[in-house]
Amino acid sequence: MKFTSLQSTCVPLPMENVDTDQIIPARYLKATTREGFGENLFRDWRYDAQGQAIPDFVLNNPIYPGQILVAGKNFGCGSSREHAAWALVDYGFRVVISSFFADIFQNNALNNKLLPIKVSDDFLAALFSKIEQNPQVILSVDLPTQQLKVEESELSTSFEINPYKKDCLLNGYNDMDYLLSQKEQTILFEKNKEYSF
Amino acid sequence: MSGTAKTLFDKIWDHHLISQREGYPDVLYIDRHFIHEVTSPQAFDGLRKRGIPVARPKQTIATADHNVPTKNQHLPIVEELSRLQVETLQKNCTEFGLDLYGLGHEKQGIVHVIGPELGISLPGMTMVCGDSHTSTHGALGAIAFGIGTSEVEQVLATQSLLGIRPKTMKIEINGTLGKGVLSKDIILYIISKISTSGATGYFVEYAGSAIRALSMEARMTICNMSIEMGARGGLIAPDQTTFDYIEGREFAPKGEAWEASLAWWKTLPTDEQAIYDKTYTYDAADIEPMITYGTNPGMGIGIQEAIPKANNGEAAELEKALQYMGLEAQQSLLGKKIDYVFIGSCTNSRIEDLRLVADFVKGKKKAEGINVWIVPGSQKVEQQAKQEGLDKIFTAAGFDLRQAGCSACLAMNEDKVPAGKYCVSTSNRNFEGRQGPGSRTFLASPLTAAVAAITGEITDVRTYLS
């Protein structure tokens, strides 16, 4: 799986500190496979106790389809559960934009080819306002040039990504391949390490 | 870098570098890997798909904790999906040749309780687990952090991980803690000051005279919640308290290996001239017993304080949190009626926590209508509590002493707080629905939880201490 570029409408979630317990509650972590978590993405915000869709929640609003989730700062804080990234990908998201990501979530997202894009608070506010004015607004994400652009507007920004992680996304590499290539160095390290346990 | 002053964190990181390459994350050697039933099955599937074995089976330790019942652990697990997950762990451990301290095993328990308890977690180590509270083990003077399942698979396959070196932060607490103030209050205080994202991108070293004065188990409570301010991990320089705690534990080095390890551990503390990227300093005397009022661990106040008014930028979040909690800004929490008390979790389920609670409740009875769950962190903690007669004190008080597991901290098993009910909890997260859909959590210390169990309401424990 690779990621190069994407053009899509956005799903706005202007809430701060969205934790992974909200993205996928613990009681839905009982599966032993990676598939199917999208069904319970944002479960307790999306459905009431009787399993009825809560109309106010953005995923239940048909005017917001799209593969880009735009969220408030500190998205993905809390538990290390990779199920949060699996749920977002399984639901159909390919990009998450926020002004700040929790560390473990960011790693988990990248390991699942879900691109977390960190933007400034100002850009995030401007993007939320564009989406509010026009839910059909198209956002272009271009990984090779590290550019974000709201189509038919002046709003654009560049974003940062670790060059190695960028390479992985563009070429479909993953960390496992790289770590397996380090086998000899690892054996050498074990021979020479300075501690005995 | 050699010759320059280094922090504890940087020394350990540098000791574990397998390779470094410009523009790439560092390749880090991992000394110990803990796994449990919830975040490992997909990792083993990955190994099977690639047809590769576990690289260093002796360096991975498995237990069942997140999803296990805390009653009748000798019987088959009733809930089908939970049973399947625990059985899958057993099968995977057998297939890949890993030691499993599963349900019913005398060494079973919450993964972050058993690691230090068995002497598996040691100073100077790198340790990881598919659980964000792996930061707990940092209390021994180690780099310990939570990872996702893809990374669990990588560690199983290679005993190494990729990491971008985080920034370093020092949080210094000086002075003497007041009466009734515990290490849980220190960490809730810090998070309330720094916020739930204030340490993201950092590894935190806790220092200062108030930290040095803490027992090993109390230090674990602090490091445990590092992730709640966004830090990947937290650590405390190893000292005599650390060495005394470790010596003689089952898997700790013995004889000459002990002496060699001790000599190495003593070189680890931060050099005097070392520079941290950020430093915070607080006075222990300013810390009251703490309680949270909202839906993230940063929303905490001293027990005598009122819930703050919305301030800039956070107004919407605070309003949403208070609505969920059924509370109002500027309200005091003292006297607030509660329904449940949960004493447990990787934050506060160790023998010292249970002793503190037992000492406080001895001769007292729980308030009418309150459910009090005491869930020990491990089988060993449970046995120790029974040997010391703490179980009798709990029973006499009307408390329910259960069996080891994560329990109502994340409510994956049947230990759930019902919707709308209030729980004073010694765990680490007060997120919406964390203790069961619609549950409302007040995070607090074991003493504040114990007094709430007796009075049935949020109470300043200091008024009960002589």
XYZ file of C-alpha atoms in Angstrom:
663
model
C 0.000 0.000 0.000
C 1.297 3.417 -0.968
C 0.305 7.022 -0.498
C 1.140 9.707 -3.047
C -1.642 12.257 -3.262
C -5.311 12.649 -2.480
C -8.116 15.015 -3.393
C -11.151 14.791 -1.180
C -13.805 16.615 0.778
C -13.262 16.810 4.539
C -15.032 15.556 7.643
C -14.751 18.252 10.354
C -14.401 17.271 14.022
C -13.531 20.549 15.744
C -12.902 19.018 19.166
C -9.650 19.074 21.119
C -7.990 16.124 22.887
C -9.933 13.433 21.042
C -8.639 10.333 22.836
C -8.349 6.834 21.420
C -11.062 5.601 23.817
C -13.473 7.834 21.845
C -12.054 6.745 18.483
C -12.645 3.107 19.443
C -13.959 2.232 22.931
C -12.169 -0.579 24.820
C -15.136 -2.930 24.668
C -14.668 -3.172 20.889
C -11.039 -4.281 21.142
C -11.832 -7.957 21.520
C -11.249 -8.963 17.908
C -8.096 -10.884 17.028
C -7.881 -9.562 13.450
C -7.252 -6.077 12.048
C -10.463 -5.816 10.039
C -13.918 -4.459 10.790
C -13.120 -1.799 13.396
C -14.595 0.975 11.194
C -18.067 -0.149 12.184
C -17.413 1.032 15.735
C -15.355 4.116 14.913
C -16.431 6.886 17.349
C -19.043 4.418 18.573
C -20.343 6.330 21.599
C -20.517 9.677 19.791
C -22.036 8.083 16.702
C -24.717 5.843 18.270
C -26.840 6.081 21.411
C -27.179 3.301 23.995
C -29.903 1.687 21.850
C -27.641 1.632 18.791
C -29.533 4.445 17.021
C -27.458 6.912 15.001
C -27.084 10.286 16.756
C -27.965 12.753 13.957
C -25.790 15.594 15.324
C -22.585 13.641 15.021
C -20.597 14.478 11.910
C -20.168 10.892 10.656
C -23.957 10.620 10.552
C -24.315 13.766 8.468
C -24.535 12.842 4.770
C -23.225 16.239 3.661
C -19.787 15.243 4.997
C -18.470 12.255 3.105
C -14.738 12.290 2.412
C -11.465 10.613 3.198
C -9.879 13.448 5.182
C -10.679 13.877 8.874
C -9.965 17.361 10.224
C -9.753 17.409 14.026
C -8.867 19.748 16.900
C -5.497 19.725 18.594
C -3.955 16.717 20.396
C -5.801 14.157 18.313
C -5.287 10.509 19.325
C -4.152 11.015 22.919
C -4.445 8.271 25.532
C -4.213 4.552 24.921
C -1.673 3.060 22.506
C -4.320 0.914 20.826
C -3.494 0.642 17.113
C -7.148 -0.295 16.722
C -7.786 3.482 16.574
C -5.744 3.753 13.374
C -7.289 0.538 12.035
C -10.796 1.887 12.695
C -10.078 5.172 10.870
C -8.574 3.337 7.882
C -11.320 0.706 7.845
C -13.937 3.469 7.814
C -12.241 4.980 4.775
C -10.040 7.803 6.061
C -6.610 8.207 4.449
C -5.540 11.505 5.986
C -6.048 13.112 9.412
C -5.300 16.803 9.830
C -4.808 18.437 13.216
C -2.624 21.092 14.819
C -1.115 18.471 17.140
C -0.987 14.668 17.347
C -0.240 12.364 20.235
C 3.044 10.504 19.625
C 1.888 6.892 19.730
C -1.139 7.588 17.540
C 1.077 9.272 14.967
C 3.327 6.186 14.749
C 0.352 3.865 14.555
C -1.224 5.950 11.781
C 1.952 5.963 9.687
C 2.357 2.212 10.150
C -1.074 1.860 8.531
C -0.449 4.327 5.710
C -2.861 6.797 7.266
C -1.165 10.171 6.839
C -1.265 12.445 9.914
C -0.686 16.042 8.814
C 0.210 18.631 11.417
C -0.756 22.206 10.515
C -0.630 25.500 12.407
C -3.495 26.519 14.700
C -4.274 29.356 12.274
C -4.391 27.108 9.240
C -6.592 24.643 11.116
C -9.021 27.416 12.112
C -9.115 28.703 8.515
C -9.716 25.183 7.208
C -12.586 24.593 9.648
C -14.148 27.847 8.528
C -13.791 26.950 4.814
C -15.491 23.593 5.466
C -18.261 25.314 7.411
C -18.877 27.759 4.538
C -18.840 24.997 1.958
C -18.926 21.341 3.020
C -18.121 20.357 -0.596
C -14.785 22.145 -0.570
C -11.981 19.949 -1.949
C -8.663 19.634 -0.188
C -5.603 18.455 -2.149
C -2.873 16.585 -0.326
C 0.364 16.112 -2.220
C 2.981 14.076 -0.382
C 5.942 14.446 -2.797
C 5.828 18.259 -2.521
C 4.435 18.185 1.066
C 1.678 20.624 0.134
C -1.910 21.024 1.293
C -4.240 23.186 -0.786
C -7.893 24.068 -0.512
C -9.056 24.030 -4.135
C -10.504 27.219 -5.640
C -9.095 29.300 -2.813
C -5.867 30.936 -1.676
C -5.615 28.709 1.373
C -2.586 26.431 1.254
C 0.322 25.340 3.395
C 3.298 23.047 3.380
C 3.671 20.308 5.970
C 6.548 18.397 7.520
C 7.180 14.691 7.552
C 10.215 12.637 8.510
C 12.041 11.894 5.204
C 12.243 8.182 6.001
C 8.522 7.972 6.743
C 7.794 9.866 3.531
C 9.869 7.378 1.582
C 7.943 4.512 3.196
C 4.571 6.010 2.234
C 5.586 6.855 -1.329
C 7.119 3.454 -2.011
C 4.981 1.184 0.145
C 7.923 0.230 2.399
C 7.407 -0.474 6.066
C 9.474 -0.407 9.245
C 9.581 -4.186 9.469
C 11.501 -4.436 6.185
C 14.031 -1.913 7.423
C 14.447 -3.565 10.839
C 14.863 -7.019 9.276
C 17.639 -5.569 7.114
C 19.507 -4.673 10.345
C 19.883 -8.264 11.540
C 23.682 -8.380 11.366
C 24.053 -5.073 13.180
C 21.687 -6.342 15.887
C 23.742 -9.484 16.462
C 26.892 -7.370 16.619
C 25.207 -5.061 19.136
C 24.270 -7.993 21.350
C 27.881 -9.224 21.324
C 29.317 -5.863 22.292
C 26.728 -4.372 24.633
C 28.040 -2.929 27.855
C 25.551 -4.491 30.255
C 25.035 -8.111 31.109
C 21.290 -8.654 31.502
C 28.791 12.991 21.901
C 31.279 11.277 24.236
C 32.793 13.592 26.792
C 29.744 15.843 26.960
C 27.369 15.843 29.915
C 24.334 13.656 29.342
C 20.935 13.112 30.877
C 19.831 9.750 32.264
C 17.564 9.370 29.248
C 20.279 10.092 26.702
C 22.715 7.704 28.369
C 20.258 4.815 28.175
C 19.194 5.678 24.621
C 22.815 5.845 23.448
C 23.596 2.506 25.112
C 20.861 0.895 22.990
C 21.698 2.251 19.550
C 22.060 -0.544 17.024
C 22.546 1.830 14.116
C 22.051 5.436 13.092
C 21.633 6.826 9.599
C 21.126 10.408 8.429
C 17.447 11.206 7.803
C 16.326 7.916 9.346
C 14.990 7.160 12.824
C 17.486 5.426 15.143
C 17.423 1.629 15.394
C 17.091 0.830 19.097
C 17.734 -2.470 20.830
C 14.896 -3.562 23.118
C 15.886 -5.478 26.261
C 12.453 -6.564 27.451
C 9.120 -6.861 25.721
C 5.845 -7.420 27.574
C 2.766 -8.610 25.741
C -0.885 -9.163 26.688
C -3.977 -10.600 25.063
C -5.485 -7.433 23.556
C -2.738 -5.843 21.467
C -0.762 -8.940 20.416
C -2.923 -11.323 18.308
C -2.575 -9.325 15.095
C 1.206 -9.127 15.624
C 1.506 -12.928 15.771
C -0.633 -13.161 12.623
C 1.876 -10.878 10.946
C 4.754 -13.195 11.892
C 2.850 -16.182 10.542
C 2.179 -14.373 7.266
C 5.875 -13.620 6.850
C 6.880 -17.069 8.090
C 9.327 -15.707 10.674
C 9.915 -16.761 14.301
C 10.225 -14.628 17.437
C 13.838 -13.438 17.371
C 14.567 -13.602 21.139
C 11.813 -15.592 22.856
C 13.438 -15.243 26.315
C 13.107 -11.457 26.162
C 9.342 -11.385 25.711
C 7.064 -12.019 28.699
C 3.331 -12.576 28.302
C 0.426 -12.236 30.699
C -3.357 -11.951 30.486
C -4.699 -8.843 32.214
C -6.827 -6.416 30.148
C -9.731 -8.629 29.393
C -9.892 -11.117 32.273
C -12.684 -11.484 34.847
C -11.768 -10.547 38.423
C -14.012 -13.169 39.983
C -13.784 -16.964 39.688
C -10.653 -16.960 37.591
C -10.449 -20.750 38.012
C -13.573 -21.145 35.850
C -13.683 -20.757 32.043
C -14.198 -17.141 30.948
C -17.914 -16.651 30.335
C -17.706 -13.857 27.776
C -16.957 -15.554 24.469
C -14.829 -12.912 22.760
C -12.737 -12.382 25.896
C -12.199 -16.110 26.219
C -11.156 -16.328 22.562
C -8.640 -13.526 23.040
C -7.086 -15.138 26.123
C -6.984 -18.541 24.396
C -5.386 -16.959 21.324
C -2.600 -15.606 23.539
C -2.039 -19.095 24.981
C -1.863 -20.640 21.509
C 0.497 -17.954 20.234
C 2.830 -18.315 23.218
C 2.974 -22.080 22.752
C 3.546 -21.808 19.000
C 6.295 -19.179 19.302
C 7.920 -20.530 22.476
C 7.183 -17.653 24.878
C 6.742 -17.734 28.665
C 3.149 -16.984 29.592
C 1.928 -16.016 33.040
C -1.662 -16.654 32.124
C -4.860 -16.746 34.101
C -4.411 -18.897 37.190
C -0.605 -18.676 37.094
C 0.948 -17.497 40.360
C 2.870 -14.788 38.488
C -0.158 -13.468 36.539
C -1.145 -9.847 36.936
C -1.258 -6.427 35.320
C 1.735 -6.333 33.018
C 3.131 -3.147 34.611
C 2.779 -4.581 38.093
C 4.429 -7.948 37.444
C 7.460 -6.623 35.500
C 8.976 -4.754 38.460
C 7.568 -7.198 41.028
C 9.418 -10.157 39.465
C 12.660 -8.245 38.906
C 12.218 -8.487 35.129
C 12.256 -4.692 34.745
C 15.657 -3.242 35.636
C 17.478 0.102 35.533
C 19.181 1.019 32.284
C 16.894 -1.159 30.188
C 14.760 -0.384 27.186
C 11.316 -1.918 27.671
C 8.208 -1.785 25.515
C 4.677 -3.142 25.566
C 1.545 -2.623 23.512
C 0.130 -0.444 26.248
C 0.644 3.251 26.876
C 1.209 2.807 30.623
C 4.467 0.969 29.969
C 5.967 4.247 31.191
C 5.450 2.767 34.696
C 8.686 0.755 34.454
C 10.622 4.020 34.004
C 10.464 4.436 37.784
C 13.367 1.970 38.000
C 15.522 4.265 35.863
C 14.767 2.782 32.457
C 13.405 3.833 29.071
C 9.974 2.226 28.915
C 7.199 3.226 26.548
C 3.994 2.062 24.911
C 3.833 0.898 21.309
C 1.195 -0.083 18.750
C 0.587 -3.596 17.477
C 2.677 -3.130 14.289
C 5.587 -2.298 16.579
C 4.813 -5.316 18.796
C 5.262 -7.403 15.659
C 8.553 -5.648 14.854
C 9.941 -6.282 18.342
C 8.887 -9.925 18.225
C 10.595 -10.312 14.861
C 13.761 -8.307 15.463
C 14.125 -7.349 19.177
C 14.511 -3.791 17.934
C 12.451 -0.724 17.046
C 12.762 2.497 15.096
C 12.669 5.653 17.150
C 13.137 9.357 16.634
C 14.945 10.632 19.724
C 12.441 12.630 21.790
C 13.249 15.880 23.585
C 14.015 15.736 27.304
C 12.051 17.414 30.075
C 12.879 17.605 33.761
C 10.133 17.986 36.321
C 11.512 18.737 39.731
C 9.449 18.500 42.906
C 11.206 19.795 45.976
C 10.252 19.892 49.623
C 8.016 17.757 51.784
C 4.542 16.471 50.973
C 1.741 17.447 53.323
C -0.311 15.044 55.411
C -2.584 12.823 53.315
C -0.838 13.753 50.053
C 0.413 10.797 48.001
C 2.460 10.343 44.840
C -0.828 10.086 42.882
C -1.571 13.636 43.977
C 1.863 14.761 42.731
C 1.257 13.426 39.243
C -2.352 14.678 39.045
C -1.051 18.092 40.147
C 1.668 18.094 37.473
C -0.784 17.109 34.724
C -3.251 19.791 35.855
C -0.438 22.357 35.449
C 1.118 21.072 32.205
C -2.111 19.867 30.525
C -2.889 16.615 28.815
C -0.648 17.443 25.839
C 2.047 19.528 27.565
C 4.762 16.879 27.397
C 4.024 15.448 23.945
C 7.290 14.908 22.099
C 9.238 14.665 25.370
C 10.562 12.022 27.704
C 10.241 13.235 31.288
C 12.715 12.774 34.116
C 11.203 13.330 37.567
C 13.686 14.680 40.087
C 13.950 16.696 43.268
C 13.891 15.916 46.972
C 10.192 15.026 47.102
C 10.696 12.385 44.380
C 13.843 11.006 46.023
C 11.896 10.552 49.269
C 9.255 8.350 47.603
C 9.197 4.553 47.810
C 9.722 2.565 44.618
C 6.032 1.762 44.281
C 5.054 5.413 44.784
C 7.506 6.361 42.029
C 5.810 3.865 39.705
C 2.494 5.696 40.176
C 4.133 8.903 38.952
C 5.903 7.412 35.927
C 2.735 5.469 35.062
C 0.794 8.650 34.275
C 3.524 10.346 32.183
C 1.515 9.432 29.085
C -1.452 11.411 30.455
C 0.438 14.644 29.730
C 1.471 13.321 26.330
C 4.992 12.154 27.248
C 6.022 8.899 25.675
C 7.554 7.953 28.997
C 8.900 9.105 32.329
C 11.848 7.974 34.382
C 13.575 8.484 37.720
C 17.293 8.088 38.329
C 18.110 4.787 40.049
C 19.319 5.195 43.637
C 19.576 3.132 46.839
C 15.746 2.930 47.034
C 15.788 1.364 43.556
C 18.587 -1.088 44.316
C 17.012 -2.161 47.628
C 13.725 -2.774 45.820
C 15.294 -4.944 43.109
C 17.806 -6.999 45.103
C 16.669 -10.568 45.650
C 13.685 -10.450 43.264
C 13.216 -13.607 41.239
C 14.681 -12.514 37.898
C 17.045 -9.821 39.194
C 20.777 -10.392 38.600
C 22.497 -12.338 41.367
C 26.068 -12.637 42.688
C 28.708 -11.254 40.360
C 26.092 -10.227 37.825
C 24.414 -8.154 40.554
C 27.676 -6.395 41.422
C 28.424 -5.680 37.756
C 24.921 -4.392 37.155
C 25.038 -2.216 40.252
C 28.299 -0.634 39.129
C 26.776 0.148 35.722
C 23.502 1.458 37.143
C 25.408 3.918 39.332
C 26.847 5.552 36.201
C 23.399 6.254 34.764
C 22.079 9.296 36.675
C 22.130 12.594 34.786
C 25.472 14.389 34.737
C 25.565 17.666 36.605
C 26.099 19.857 33.551
C 23.547 18.091 31.340
C 20.893 20.252 29.721
C 17.212 19.403 29.355
C 15.095 20.856 26.575
C 12.533 21.980 29.156
C 12.377 22.168 32.961
C 9.507 22.679 35.391
C 9.937 23.067 39.141
C 7.218 22.744 41.773
C 7.043 22.874 45.546
C 5.679 19.749 47.240
C 4.087 21.893 49.944
C 1.736 23.434 47.334
C 0.184 20.060 46.519
C -3.159 19.133 48.087
C -5.012 15.858 47.703
C -6.162 16.091 44.068
C -9.369 15.155 42.277
C -10.375 15.423 38.624
C -13.680 16.976 37.571
C -13.604 16.528 33.796
C -12.991 14.055 31.009
C -9.237 14.174 30.683
C -6.597 13.751 33.411
C -5.490 17.386 33.032
C -8.837 18.558 34.380
C -7.843 18.255 38.028
C -8.058 20.482 41.113
C -6.946 20.472 44.722
C -9.782 18.960 46.732
C -10.535 22.279 48.467
C -10.688 24.161 45.155
C -13.705 24.805 42.964
C -14.073 23.699 39.340
C -12.565 26.500 37.249
C -14.527 28.752 34.926
C -13.914 28.226 31.246
C -10.782 29.958 30.129
C -9.664 30.966 26.642
C -9.657 28.355 23.949
C -10.814 25.557 26.201
C -14.332 26.837 26.827
C -16.110 24.438 24.502
C -14.124 21.452 25.726
C -14.730 22.296 29.387
C -18.430 22.824 28.800
C -18.718 19.472 27.033
C -16.802 17.757 29.837
C -18.900 19.294 32.612
C -22.102 18.427 30.809
C -20.945 14.822 30.540
C -19.991 14.792 34.219
C -23.212 16.508 35.344
C -21.204 19.246 37.063
C -20.962 23.029 36.886
C -18.115 25.505 36.755
C -17.197 27.106 40.104
C -18.784 24.202 41.980
C -16.858 22.546 44.837
C -16.696 18.765 44.636
C -16.632 18.313 48.410
C -19.787 16.515 49.529
C -20.596 15.258 46.024
C -22.391 11.906 46.394
C -20.753 9.000 44.618
C -21.852 5.470 43.696
C -18.681 3.432 43.146
C -15.105 3.304 44.378
C -12.475 1.498 42.322
C -9.081 0.869 43.892
C -6.862 -0.832 41.339
C -5.162 -0.448 37.906
C -1.483 -0.266 36.946
C -1.431 3.143 38.651
C -2.463 2.134 42.192
C -2.925 -1.602 42.791
C 0.315 -2.521 44.491
C 0.719 -3.828 48.012
C 1.591 -0.384 49.429
C -1.637 1.015 47.978
C -3.666 -1.781 49.563
C -1.869 -1.316 52.885
C -2.611 2.411 52.904
C -6.271 1.772 52.187
C -6.545 -1.010 54.782
C -4.810 1.111 57.399
C -7.300 3.909 56.801
C -10.490 1.824 56.717
C -9.625 -0.529 59.593
C -12.605 -0.551 61.931
C -14.734 1.558 59.557
C -17.595 0.561 57.256
C -18.410 1.667 53.742
C -21.283 4.066 53.261
C -24.620 2.501 52.428
C -25.334 1.924 48.740
C -21.721 2.315 47.647
C -19.974 -0.415 45.663
C -16.292 -0.686 46.527
C -14.027 -2.804 44.336
C -10.457 -3.536 45.352
C -8.634 -5.165 42.478
C -5.049 -6.208 43.259
C -2.466 -5.676 40.527
C -1.209 -9.240 40.599
C -1.703 -12.658 42.108
C 1.319 -11.944 44.288
C -0.217 -8.709 45.578
C -3.427 -10.592 46.341
C -1.538 -13.321 48.220
C 0.537 -10.778 50.121
C -2.604 -8.852 51.105
C -4.124 -12.061 52.446
C -0.982 -12.981 54.354
C -1.083 -9.606 56.038
C -4.781 -9.990 56.858
C -5.791 -6.997 54.720
C -8.551 -9.091 53.143
C -10.295 -9.329 56.530
C -10.182 -5.573 56.979
C -11.696 -5.072 53.516
C -14.403 -7.650 54.098
C -15.298 -6.132 57.467
C -15.577 -2.729 55.771
C -17.911 -4.169 53.137
C -15.358 -3.853 50.325
C -15.177 -6.419 47.538
C -11.616 -7.772 47.177
C -11.413 -9.239 43.700
C -8.725 -11.009 41.630
C -5.905 -9.500 39.587
C -6.524 -7.692 36.310
C -7.052 -4.296 34.666
C -10.747 -4.436 35.567
C -12.744 -1.206 35.806
C -9.820 0.953 34.692
C -10.893 0.327 31.114
C -13.951 -1.872 31.651
C -13.147 -4.407 28.937
C -14.365 -7.156 31.240
C -17.649 -7.137 33.170
C -16.387 -4.695 35.848
C -18.267 -1.670 34.500
C -19.603 1.461 36.170
C -23.188 1.977 34.910
C -24.194 4.995 32.804
C -24.603 8.196 34.788
C -23.019 6.772 37.960
C -20.094 8.423 39.715
C -16.920 6.510 40.538
C -13.938 7.676 42.559
C -11.155 5.744 40.904
C -7.441 5.281 41.544
C -6.906 4.538 37.850
C -5.365 6.822 35.242
C -8.046 7.963 32.791
C -11.344 9.763 33.196
C -12.208 9.802 29.497
C -15.876 9.629 28.512
C -17.079 6.054 28.869
C -13.719 4.793 30.066
C -15.191 2.819 33.006
C -18.260 1.761 31.018
C -20.549 3.602 28.578
C -21.824 6.796 30.237
C -19.756 6.264 33.425
C -18.443 9.339 35.270
C -14.956 9.095 36.763
C -13.212 11.133 39.443
C -9.503 10.261 39.474
C -7.898 10.394 42.892
C -5.344 8.798 45.222
C -5.993 5.553 47.126
C -6.545 7.571 50.332
C -9.062 9.913 48.727
C -10.797 6.860 47.255
C -10.808 5.132 50.649
C -12.358 8.080 52.479
C -15.008 8.434 49.750
C -15.895 4.764 50.253
C -16.514 5.421 53.949
C -18.408 8.719 53.655
C -20.137 8.008 50.331
C -19.112 11.410 49.043
C -16.045 13.300 47.907
C -14.187 14.147 51.084
C -10.909 15.763 52.079
C -9.075 12.832 53.652
C -7.024 15.205 55.798
C -10.026 15.905 58.023
C -9.914 12.204 59.000
C -6.193 11.992 59.698
C -4.827 12.609 63.172
